[in-house]
Amino acid sequence: MTSLVGIVTVSFNSASSLPNDPSPFATATLGSLELCRTETIGGTPHPVWNETLKFALVGAGVLLPQTAAIDLNIWSKGSTPMSAEFLGSACVPVSHLAKTNSAADSAAAIYNAAIIDGSTLDYAVEFQPLPPGEAPPEDIPVYDLSKFKRSKLAPSTCAGFPFVGDATRGLLAQPGVTLEGVVKVKIDRATGLDKSDDTFVRMRLGKKKIFETETIKNAHEPVWKEEKEFFLQGRFTTDTAIQFSLMESDTVYDSALGTYGFPLSKLLEEKHHELVEPAVSKENTVAGKLTLVIDFTPMHGKPEGMEAVYLENVKADPVAGKIDFYIEKAENIADMDSIGKTDPFIQVWISAMQKQLTMLTETDDISNTLNPVWRHSDKVFIRGTFLDAAYIGFRIYDKEGIKQAKITGVVEKNIVDFFEEGGITGTFPIKMEDGSKGEGTLTVKCVFTKHTEGPPPMGYKIVECGDQFDRKWKKDKNWDM
């Protein structure tokens, strides 16, 4: 844990080779708390800000997690205040800043879902501790960390990274923590099979196949003793796991007898794991036990010639289909107004990595109530190739004008589960953005129907998820408008 009480000076000097013909500006954040922001420079991939911004962090006794960092984020201004496009970020761990009082890089790599080739940021960050009892200057913003929930101040984009010198590394800020290093897996054997099958083990992350062993024929307890080494980088959530599927080989098609999921979070707890774990079938029976050895070595940068797996690029299969929305009501939601009651409305977004990517539908606002009844219906045809970590979120706002709209809570569902389970229907507890318990419930019925061929149906609003949609797949499926 780290204390960071003092004055922070951030110098945003310039950036180079930014993508997508941007109108860039930069922000510094601690978790989800924005600390400062530069001016916007119009229409250039090589902005020069030369801005030095100061702010004070106070709160005696507040200890930040070791994973916390000050993130230096690059955005491109959108047509509305809420439509800025995230371009990438670099970051400075607070543990490094508290120890050395400074960090700088004239060509820090900028990261998004992966490294943006050639994009760099020139910055400097300085930290001046405040002596006990001394007040910060009156002419700079002051953030009292004791007034913020710890979950708002972490996790950071640097979580899980060993910080080397002044070479600042960062990834797109999304829920979870970050890994970077080499994973070595030894698939030793399987025991306890019901019969002698032709079996092999398939290892994957999301829909990405990483490795398959050879097939051992007609063996009741197959022994492989095969190893796979790969470089792993990216952010993950608590349910992200390497899947080891015990497969039965067949001349027609291969089928999974059972699967064991190894949570990536265990790699941060211990670097060496010797495992004997059950491979569980879809019927929740144990098909056999897998003997595995998993080692993790933290490392900056991919070793030459080694296969790399980037977690943010792990995607589900391309999906298209109809969503029939019916947002009925909410009950006993949080009151965000000091005078009167909340004026709630809902926006439904496809989101990933703490960024709202695509809005699907929006209700009207209902004035002065904590029990709004919308009975909102909409028809949306959605298509895209989605990150496994993406989710569909019902975001409840209190309308105070678009710039002042305050979020009162959220109901979310993983996008893969949403597609596989045919939508989301029922009454659900409302959570806060940081995942903590909120107030009230939301009742919705949203039915997803998969679309496999031909043009979109009539009467549906068509939503494509930006660059996530596979254009070639669209063409092959004859989905032209």
Coordinates of C-alpha atoms in Angstrom, one line a residue:
M1 CA 0.0 0.0 0.0
T2 CA 1.2 3.5 -0.8
S3 CA 0.5 7.0 0.5
L4 CA 0.5 9.8 -2.0
V5 CA -0.2 13.1 -0.2
G6 CA 1.3 16.1 -2.0
I7 CA 1.4 18.2 -5.1
V8 CA 1.6 16.5 -8.5
T9 CA 2.8 18.3 -11.6
V10 CA 1.9 16.7 -14.9
S11 CA 3.5 18.0 -18.1
F12 CA 1.8 17.0 -21.3
N13 CA 4.4 18.0 -24.0
S14 CA 3.3 16.3 -27.2
A15 CA 2.2 13.1 -28.9
S16 CA 3.0 11.6 -32.3
S17 CA 1.5 9.3 -34.9
L18 CA -2.0 9.1 -33.3
P19 CA -4.6 7.2 -35.3
N20 CA -7.8 8.2 -37.0
D21 CA -7.1 11.9 -37.9
P22 CA -7.9 12.9 -34.3
S23 CA -8.6 16.2 -32.5
P24 CA -6.7 15.1 -29.4
F25 CA -6.7 16.2 -25.8
A26 CA -5.1 14.5 -22.8
T27 CA -6.3 13.7 -19.2
A28 CA -4.6 12.4 -16.1
T29 CA -6.7 10.1 -14.0
L30 CA -6.3 8.1 -10.8
G31 CA -8.6 5.1 -11.2
S32 CA -11.8 6.6 -12.5
L33 CA -11.1 10.0 -10.9
E34 CA -10.1 12.7 -13.5
L35 CA -7.4 15.0 -12.1
C36 CA -6.6 17.3 -15.0
R37 CA -7.2 17.9 -18.7
T38 CA -5.4 19.7 -21.5
E39 CA -6.9 21.9 -24.2
T40 CA -8.0 20.2 -27.5
I41 CA -5.8 20.6 -30.5
G42 CA -7.8 20.3 -33.7
G43 CA -7.2 17.8 -36.5
T44 CA -3.6 16.6 -36.0
P45 CA -2.0 13.2 -35.3
H46 CA 1.0 15.1 -33.9
P47 CA -0.4 17.4 -31.2
V48 CA 1.9 19.7 -29.2
W49 CA 0.3 20.8 -25.9
N50 CA 3.3 22.0 -23.9
E51 CA 0.9 22.3 -20.9
T52 CA 1.9 21.9 -17.3
L53 CA -0.9 21.1 -14.9
K54 CA -0.8 20.9 -11.1
F55 CA -3.1 19.5 -8.5
A56 CA -2.9 18.4 -4.9
L57 CA -3.8 15.0 -3.4
V58 CA -4.6 15.1 0.3
G59 CA -6.1 12.7 2.8
A60 CA -3.9 11.7 5.7
G61 CA -3.8 8.0 6.3
V62 CA -5.2 7.1 2.9
L63 CA -3.3 4.1 1.5
L64 CA -3.5 3.3 -2.2
P65 CA -3.2 -0.2 -3.5
Q66 CA 0.1 -1.2 -5.1
T67 CA -1.7 -1.5 -8.4
A68 CA -2.8 2.2 -8.4
A69 CA -1.3 4.6 -10.9
I70 CA -1.7 7.9 -12.5
D71 CA -2.9 7.2 -16.0
L72 CA -2.1 9.6 -18.9
N73 CA -4.9 9.1 -21.4
I74 CA -5.2 10.4 -24.9
W75 CA -8.7 11.2 -26.4
S76 CA -10.0 12.6 -29.6
K77 CA -12.8 15.1 -29.2
G78 CA -16.2 14.0 -30.5
S79 CA -19.2 15.9 -31.8
T80 CA -20.8 15.9 -28.4
P81 CA -19.3 16.1 -24.9
M82 CA -20.0 12.4 -24.3
S83 CA -18.7 11.1 -27.6
A84 CA -14.9 11.5 -27.2
E85 CA -13.0 8.6 -28.6
F86 CA -10.3 6.9 -26.4
L87 CA -7.0 6.6 -28.3
G88 CA -4.7 5.1 -25.7
S89 CA -2.7 5.6 -22.5
A90 CA 0.6 5.4 -20.7
C91 CA 0.8 5.3 -16.9
V92 CA 3.0 6.0 -13.9
P93 CA 2.5 3.7 -10.8
V94 CA 2.0 5.6 -7.6
S95 CA 4.5 3.4 -5.8
H96 CA 7.2 4.6 -8.2
L97 CA 6.1 8.2 -7.9
A98 CA 6.1 8.1 -4.1
K99 CA 9.6 6.5 -4.1
T100 CA 11.4 8.6 -6.7
N101 CA 9.2 11.8 -6.8
S102 CA 9.4 11.9 -10.6
A103 CA 8.8 10.0 -13.9
A104 CA 9.4 11.0 -17.4
D105 CA 9.5 9.6 -20.9
S106 CA 9.9 11.4 -24.2
A107 CA 8.6 8.5 -26.3
A108 CA 6.3 6.4 -24.1
A109 CA 4.4 3.7 -26.0
I110 CA 0.6 4.4 -26.1
Y111 CA -1.6 1.4 -25.6
N112 CA -5.3 0.7 -26.4
A113 CA -6.6 -2.8 -26.9
A114 CA -3.1 -3.5 -28.1
I115 CA 0.0 -1.3 -28.8
I116 CA -0.8 1.4 -31.3
D117 CA 2.1 1.0 -33.6
G118 CA 4.3 4.1 -33.6
S119 CA 2.1 6.2 -31.3
T120 CA 4.0 7.9 -28.5
L121 CA 3.5 10.4 -25.7
D122 CA 6.1 12.9 -24.4
Y123 CA 5.4 13.7 -20.7
A124 CA 6.8 14.3 -17.3
V125 CA 5.3 13.8 -13.8
E126 CA 6.7 15.2 -10.6
F127 CA 5.6 14.7 -7.0
Q128 CA 6.3 17.0 -4.1
P129 CA 5.2 15.5 -0.7
L130 CA 3.3 17.8 1.6
P131 CA 4.7 18.0 5.2
P132 CA 2.2 17.0 7.8
G133 CA -0.2 19.8 8.6
E134 CA 0.7 21.9 5.7
A135 CA -2.1 23.0 3.4
P136 CA -1.7 22.9 -0.4
P137 CA -1.7 26.2 -2.5
E138 CA -5.1 27.7 -3.0
D139 CA -4.7 28.2 -6.7
I140 CA -4.7 24.5 -7.7
P141 CA -7.3 21.8 -7.6
V142 CA -7.3 19.7 -4.4
Y143 CA -8.6 16.1 -4.3
D144 CA -9.3 14.7 -0.8
L145 CA -8.7 10.9 -1.4
S146 CA -10.5 10.1 1.9
K147 CA -13.8 11.2 0.3
F148 CA -13.6 8.6 -2.5
K149 CA -14.2 4.9 -2.3
R150 CA -11.1 2.9 -2.7
S151 CA -12.7 1.2 -5.7
K152 CA -12.9 4.5 -7.5
L153 CA -9.1 5.0 -7.1
A154 CA -8.1 1.5 -8.4
P155 CA -7.6 -0.7 -10.4
S156 CA -5.2 1.1 -12.7
T157 CA -3.9 0.5 -16.1
C158 CA -0.6 -0.4 -14.7
A159 CA -1.9 -3.2 -12.4
G160 CA 0.4 -6.2 -12.5
F161 CA 3.2 -4.5 -14.4
P162 CA 6.8 -4.5 -13.0
F163 CA 7.8 -0.9 -13.6
V164 CA 11.3 -0.6 -15.0
G165 CA 13.2 2.7 -14.9
D166 CA 11.3 5.6 -16.5
A167 CA 10.0 3.5 -19.5
T168 CA 6.3 3.9 -18.8
R169 CA 3.9 1.2 -20.0
G170 CA 0.1 1.3 -20.0
L171 CA -3.0 -0.4 -21.3
L172 CA -6.5 0.7 -21.9
A173 CA -8.3 1.2 -18.6
Q174 CA -10.9 -1.6 -18.2
P175 CA -12.2 -3.5 -15.2
G176 CA -9.8 -6.0 -13.8
V177 CA -6.0 -6.1 -13.6
T178 CA -3.2 -6.5 -16.1
L179 CA -0.7 -9.3 -16.7
E180 CA 2.4 -9.1 -18.9
G181 CA 4.8 -12.0 -19.0
V182 CA 5.5 -15.6 -20.2
V183 CA 3.2 -18.4 -19.3
K184 CA 4.6 -22.0 -19.5
V185 CA 2.1 -24.8 -19.3
K186 CA 2.9 -28.5 -19.0
I187 CA 0.0 -30.8 -19.8
D188 CA 1.0 -34.0 -18.1
R189 CA -1.8 -36.6 -18.1
A190 CA -5.5 -37.4 -17.5
T191 CA -6.9 -39.9 -15.0
G192 CA -10.2 -41.3 -14.1
L193 CA -11.7 -41.6 -17.6
D194 CA -14.8 -43.7 -17.8
K195 CA -13.6 -45.5 -20.9
S196 CA -10.6 -45.8 -23.2
D197 CA -11.0 -43.0 -25.7
D198 CA -8.9 -41.3 -28.3
T199 CA -8.2 -38.1 -26.3
F200 CA -6.3 -34.9 -26.5
V201 CA -6.3 -31.6 -24.6
R202 CA -7.2 -28.3 -26.1
M203 CA -6.1 -25.1 -24.4
R204 CA -7.8 -21.8 -25.2
L205 CA -8.6 -18.3 -23.9
G206 CA -12.1 -17.2 -24.9
K207 CA -12.6 -18.4 -28.5
K208 CA -8.8 -18.3 -29.2
K209 CA -7.2 -21.7 -29.4
I210 CA -3.7 -21.5 -27.9
F211 CA -2.5 -25.1 -28.1
E212 CA -3.6 -28.8 -28.7
T213 CA -1.7 -31.9 -27.5
E214 CA -1.3 -34.9 -29.7
T215 CA -4.1 -37.5 -29.6
I216 CA -3.5 -40.5 -27.5
K217 CA -5.4 -43.5 -28.9
N218 CA -7.4 -46.0 -26.9
A219 CA -6.1 -45.0 -23.5
H220 CA -7.9 -45.1 -20.2
E221 CA -5.2 -42.8 -18.6
P222 CA -3.5 -40.9 -21.4
V223 CA -0.1 -39.4 -20.8
W224 CA 1.1 -36.4 -22.9
K225 CA 3.9 -34.6 -21.1
E226 CA 3.7 -31.8 -23.6
E227 CA 4.6 -28.2 -23.0
K228 CA 3.5 -24.8 -24.4
E229 CA 5.1 -21.5 -23.8
F230 CA 3.5 -18.2 -24.8
F231 CA 3.7 -14.4 -24.0
L232 CA 0.5 -13.1 -22.3
Q233 CA -0.4 -9.4 -22.1
G234 CA -3.6 -7.6 -21.2
R235 CA -6.3 -6.9 -18.7
F236 CA -8.6 -9.5 -17.3
T237 CA -11.5 -9.8 -14.9
T238 CA -12.0 -12.3 -12.1
D239 CA -13.9 -14.7 -14.4
T240 CA -11.2 -14.8 -17.1
A241 CA -9.6 -18.2 -17.3
I242 CA -7.4 -20.5 -19.4
Q243 CA -9.7 -23.3 -20.5
F244 CA -8.3 -26.8 -20.6
S245 CA -10.8 -29.1 -22.5
L246 CA -10.4 -32.8 -22.4
M247 CA -11.4 -33.8 -26.0
E248 CA -12.5 -37.0 -27.6
S249 CA -11.2 -37.3 -31.1
D250 CA -13.6 -38.6 -33.8
T251 CA -13.4 -38.9 -37.6
V252 CA -16.5 -36.7 -37.9
Y253 CA -16.0 -34.1 -35.2
D254 CA -14.2 -33.7 -31.9
S255 CA -16.3 -33.3 -28.7
A256 CA -15.4 -32.0 -25.3
L257 CA -15.7 -34.5 -22.5
G258 CA -15.1 -31.9 -19.8
T259 CA -13.3 -28.7 -19.1
Y260 CA -11.2 -27.1 -16.3
G261 CA -10.8 -23.4 -16.1
F262 CA -7.6 -21.9 -14.5
P263 CA -8.3 -18.3 -13.3
L264 CA -5.7 -15.9 -14.5
S265 CA -5.9 -14.1 -11.1
K266 CA -4.0 -17.1 -9.7
L267 CA -0.9 -16.0 -11.7
L268 CA -0.7 -12.9 -9.6
E269 CA -1.0 -14.8 -6.3
E270 CA 1.6 -17.4 -7.1
K271 CA 4.0 -17.9 -10.0
H272 CA 4.2 -21.7 -9.9
H273 CA 1.2 -24.1 -9.8
E274 CA 1.1 -27.9 -9.7
L275 CA -2.5 -29.0 -10.3
V276 CA -4.7 -32.0 -10.4
E277 CA -8.1 -30.7 -11.3
P278 CA -11.5 -32.2 -12.5
A279 CA -12.6 -31.7 -16.1
V280 CA -16.3 -31.0 -15.7
S281 CA -18.8 -31.8 -18.5
K282 CA -21.8 -29.6 -19.5
E283 CA -23.9 -32.0 -17.5
N284 CA -21.8 -31.1 -14.4
T285 CA -20.2 -34.5 -14.1
V286 CA -16.5 -35.2 -13.8
A287 CA -15.1 -36.6 -17.0
G288 CA -11.7 -37.1 -15.6
K289 CA -8.9 -35.3 -13.8
L290 CA -6.1 -33.3 -15.5
T291 CA -2.6 -33.0 -14.2
L292 CA -1.0 -29.7 -15.1
V293 CA 1.9 -27.5 -14.2
I294 CA 1.6 -23.8 -14.9
D295 CA 4.4 -21.2 -14.4
F296 CA 4.3 -17.4 -14.9
T297 CA 7.3 -15.2 -15.3
P298 CA 6.5 -11.4 -15.3
M299 CA 8.3 -9.7 -18.2
H300 CA 8.2 -6.5 -20.2
G301 CA 7.9 -7.1 -23.9
K302 CA 7.5 -10.2 -26.0
P303 CA 10.6 -12.4 -26.4
E304 CA 11.6 -12.7 -30.0
G305 CA 10.0 -15.5 -31.8
M306 CA 7.5 -16.4 -29.1
E307 CA 3.8 -16.6 -29.8
A308 CA 1.8 -13.8 -28.1
V309 CA -1.7 -13.8 -26.8
Y310 CA -3.3 -10.3 -26.2
L311 CA -6.2 -10.6 -23.8
E312 CA -8.0 -7.5 -25.2
N313 CA -8.0 -9.1 -28.6
V314 CA -9.6 -12.4 -27.4
K315 CA -13.0 -12.3 -29.2
A316 CA -16.1 -14.3 -29.5
D317 CA -17.3 -15.5 -32.9
P318 CA -18.9 -12.9 -35.1
V319 CA -22.5 -12.4 -34.1
A320 CA -25.6 -10.8 -35.6
G321 CA -29.2 -10.8 -34.5
K322 CA -32.3 -9.0 -33.4
I323 CA -32.8 -7.5 -30.0
D324 CA -36.4 -6.7 -29.0
F325 CA -36.1 -4.3 -26.1
Y326 CA -38.8 -3.8 -23.5
I327 CA -37.6 -1.7 -20.5
E328 CA -40.5 -1.8 -18.1
K329 CA -39.7 0.0 -14.8
A330 CA -37.3 0.5 -11.9
E331 CA -38.2 0.7 -8.3
N332 CA -36.6 2.3 -5.2
I333 CA -33.6 3.8 -7.1
A334 CA -31.1 6.1 -5.5
D335 CA -32.1 9.7 -5.2
M336 CA -29.4 11.9 -6.8
D337 CA -31.2 15.3 -6.3
S338 CA -30.8 17.5 -3.3
I339 CA -34.0 19.2 -4.2
G340 CA -37.0 17.1 -5.4
K341 CA -36.4 13.6 -6.7
T342 CA -34.4 12.0 -9.5
D343 CA -35.5 12.4 -13.2
P344 CA -34.4 9.0 -14.4
F345 CA -33.7 7.7 -17.9
I346 CA -31.9 4.7 -19.2
Q347 CA -29.3 4.2 -21.9
V348 CA -28.3 0.7 -23.1
W349 CA -24.7 0.4 -24.2
I350 CA -22.3 -2.3 -25.5
S351 CA -19.3 -1.6 -23.3
A352 CA -15.8 -3.0 -22.8
M353 CA -12.7 -1.9 -21.0
Q354 CA -14.5 0.8 -19.1
K355 CA -15.6 2.5 -22.3
Q356 CA -19.1 2.8 -23.6
L357 CA -18.6 1.6 -27.2
T358 CA -22.1 1.6 -28.8
M359 CA -25.4 2.9 -27.6
L360 CA -28.3 0.6 -28.6
T361 CA -31.4 2.4 -27.2
E362 CA -32.5 5.1 -24.8
T363 CA -35.7 5.7 -22.8
D364 CA -37.4 9.0 -22.2
D365 CA -36.7 10.7 -18.8
I366 CA -39.5 10.6 -16.2
S367 CA -39.6 13.6 -13.8
N368 CA -39.3 13.6 -10.1
T369 CA -39.6 9.9 -9.2
L370 CA -37.7 7.0 -7.6
N371 CA -40.1 4.5 -9.2
P372 CA -40.1 5.2 -12.9
V373 CA -42.3 3.3 -15.3
W374 CA -41.0 3.6 -18.9
R375 CA -42.6 0.7 -20.8
H376 CA -40.0 1.5 -23.5
S377 CA -39.9 -0.7 -26.6
D378 CA -37.3 -0.7 -29.4
K379 CA -36.1 -3.0 -32.1
V380 CA -32.4 -3.2 -32.8
F381 CA -30.5 -5.3 -35.3
I382 CA -26.9 -5.7 -34.0
R383 CA -23.9 -7.2 -35.7
G384 CA -20.2 -7.4 -34.8
T385 CA -17.3 -9.4 -33.5
F386 CA -17.2 -8.7 -29.8
L387 CA -14.5 -9.0 -27.1
D388 CA -15.2 -11.8 -24.7
A389 CA -14.9 -9.2 -21.9
A390 CA -17.6 -6.9 -23.4
Y391 CA -21.0 -6.6 -21.8
I392 CA -24.4 -5.1 -22.4
G393 CA -25.2 -2.5 -19.7
F394 CA -28.5 -0.8 -18.7
R395 CA -27.2 2.5 -17.4
I396 CA -29.6 4.5 -15.2
Y397 CA -29.1 8.3 -15.2
D398 CA -30.6 11.3 -13.5
K399 CA -31.2 13.9 -16.1
E400 CA -29.7 17.3 -15.3
G401 CA -28.8 18.4 -18.8
I402 CA -26.4 16.3 -20.9
K403 CA -23.2 17.6 -19.3
Q404 CA -24.5 17.1 -15.8
A405 CA -26.3 13.8 -16.1
K406 CA -25.4 11.7 -13.1
I407 CA -25.4 7.9 -13.2
T408 CA -27.5 6.3 -10.4
G409 CA -26.8 2.7 -11.1
V410 CA -26.3 0.0 -13.7
V411 CA -27.5 -3.6 -14.6
E412 CA -25.0 -5.5 -16.7
K413 CA -24.6 -8.8 -18.5
N414 CA -21.6 -10.3 -20.2
I415 CA -22.2 -10.1 -24.0
V416 CA -21.3 -13.7 -24.7
D417 CA -23.8 -14.9 -22.1
F418 CA -26.4 -12.4 -23.5
F419 CA -26.1 -14.0 -27.0
E420 CA -25.9 -17.6 -25.8
E421 CA -28.9 -17.3 -23.4
G422 CA -31.1 -15.4 -25.8
G423 CA -31.1 -12.0 -24.0
I424 CA -32.0 -10.9 -20.5
T425 CA -35.4 -11.1 -18.8
G426 CA -36.4 -10.5 -15.2
T427 CA -36.1 -8.1 -12.3
F428 CA -32.5 -7.4 -11.3
P429 CA -30.7 -5.5 -8.5
I430 CA -29.1 -2.3 -9.5
K431 CA -25.3 -2.0 -8.8
M432 CA -23.1 1.0 -8.7
E433 CA -20.5 1.5 -11.5
D434 CA -17.7 0.2 -9.3
G435 CA -19.6 -3.1 -8.8
S436 CA -20.7 -2.3 -5.2
K437 CA -24.3 -2.7 -4.0
G438 CA -26.7 0.0 -5.3
E439 CA -30.3 0.8 -4.6
G440 CA -33.4 -0.5 -6.2
T441 CA -34.3 -3.0 -9.0
L442 CA -34.8 -2.8 -12.8
T443 CA -37.3 -4.9 -14.7
V444 CA -36.6 -5.6 -18.4
K445 CA -37.3 -8.1 -21.1
C446 CA -34.8 -8.1 -23.9
V447 CA -34.9 -11.0 -26.3
F448 CA -32.0 -11.7 -28.6
T449 CA -32.7 -13.8 -31.8
K450 CA -29.6 -14.9 -33.8
H451 CA -29.5 -14.0 -37.5
T452 CA -27.4 -16.2 -39.7
E453 CA -28.0 -15.2 -43.3
G454 CA -29.5 -12.5 -45.6
P455 CA -30.2 -8.8 -45.1
P456 CA -31.4 -7.3 -41.8
P457 CA -35.1 -7.6 -41.1
M458 CA -37.4 -4.7 -41.8
G459 CA -38.3 -2.4 -39.0
Y460 CA -35.1 -2.8 -37.0
K461 CA -32.6 -0.1 -36.3
I462 CA -29.2 -1.4 -37.5
V463 CA -26.3 -1.0 -35.2
E464 CA -22.7 -2.0 -36.2
C465 CA -20.1 -2.0 -33.4
G466 CA -17.6 0.2 -35.2
D467 CA -14.3 -1.4 -36.0
Q468 CA -15.2 -4.5 -34.1
F469 CA -17.4 -5.6 -36.9
D470 CA -15.6 -8.0 -39.4
R471 CA -16.3 -6.4 -42.8
K472 CA -15.1 -9.5 -44.7
W473 CA -17.5 -11.7 -42.8
K474 CA -20.3 -9.2 -43.5
K475 CA -19.6 -9.4 -47.2
D476 CA -19.3 -13.2 -47.2
K477 CA -22.8 -13.4 -45.5
N478 CA -24.4 -11.2 -48.1
W479 CA -25.4 -8.6 -45.5
D480 CA -25.1 -5.6 -47.7
M481 CA -27.8 -3.0 -47.0

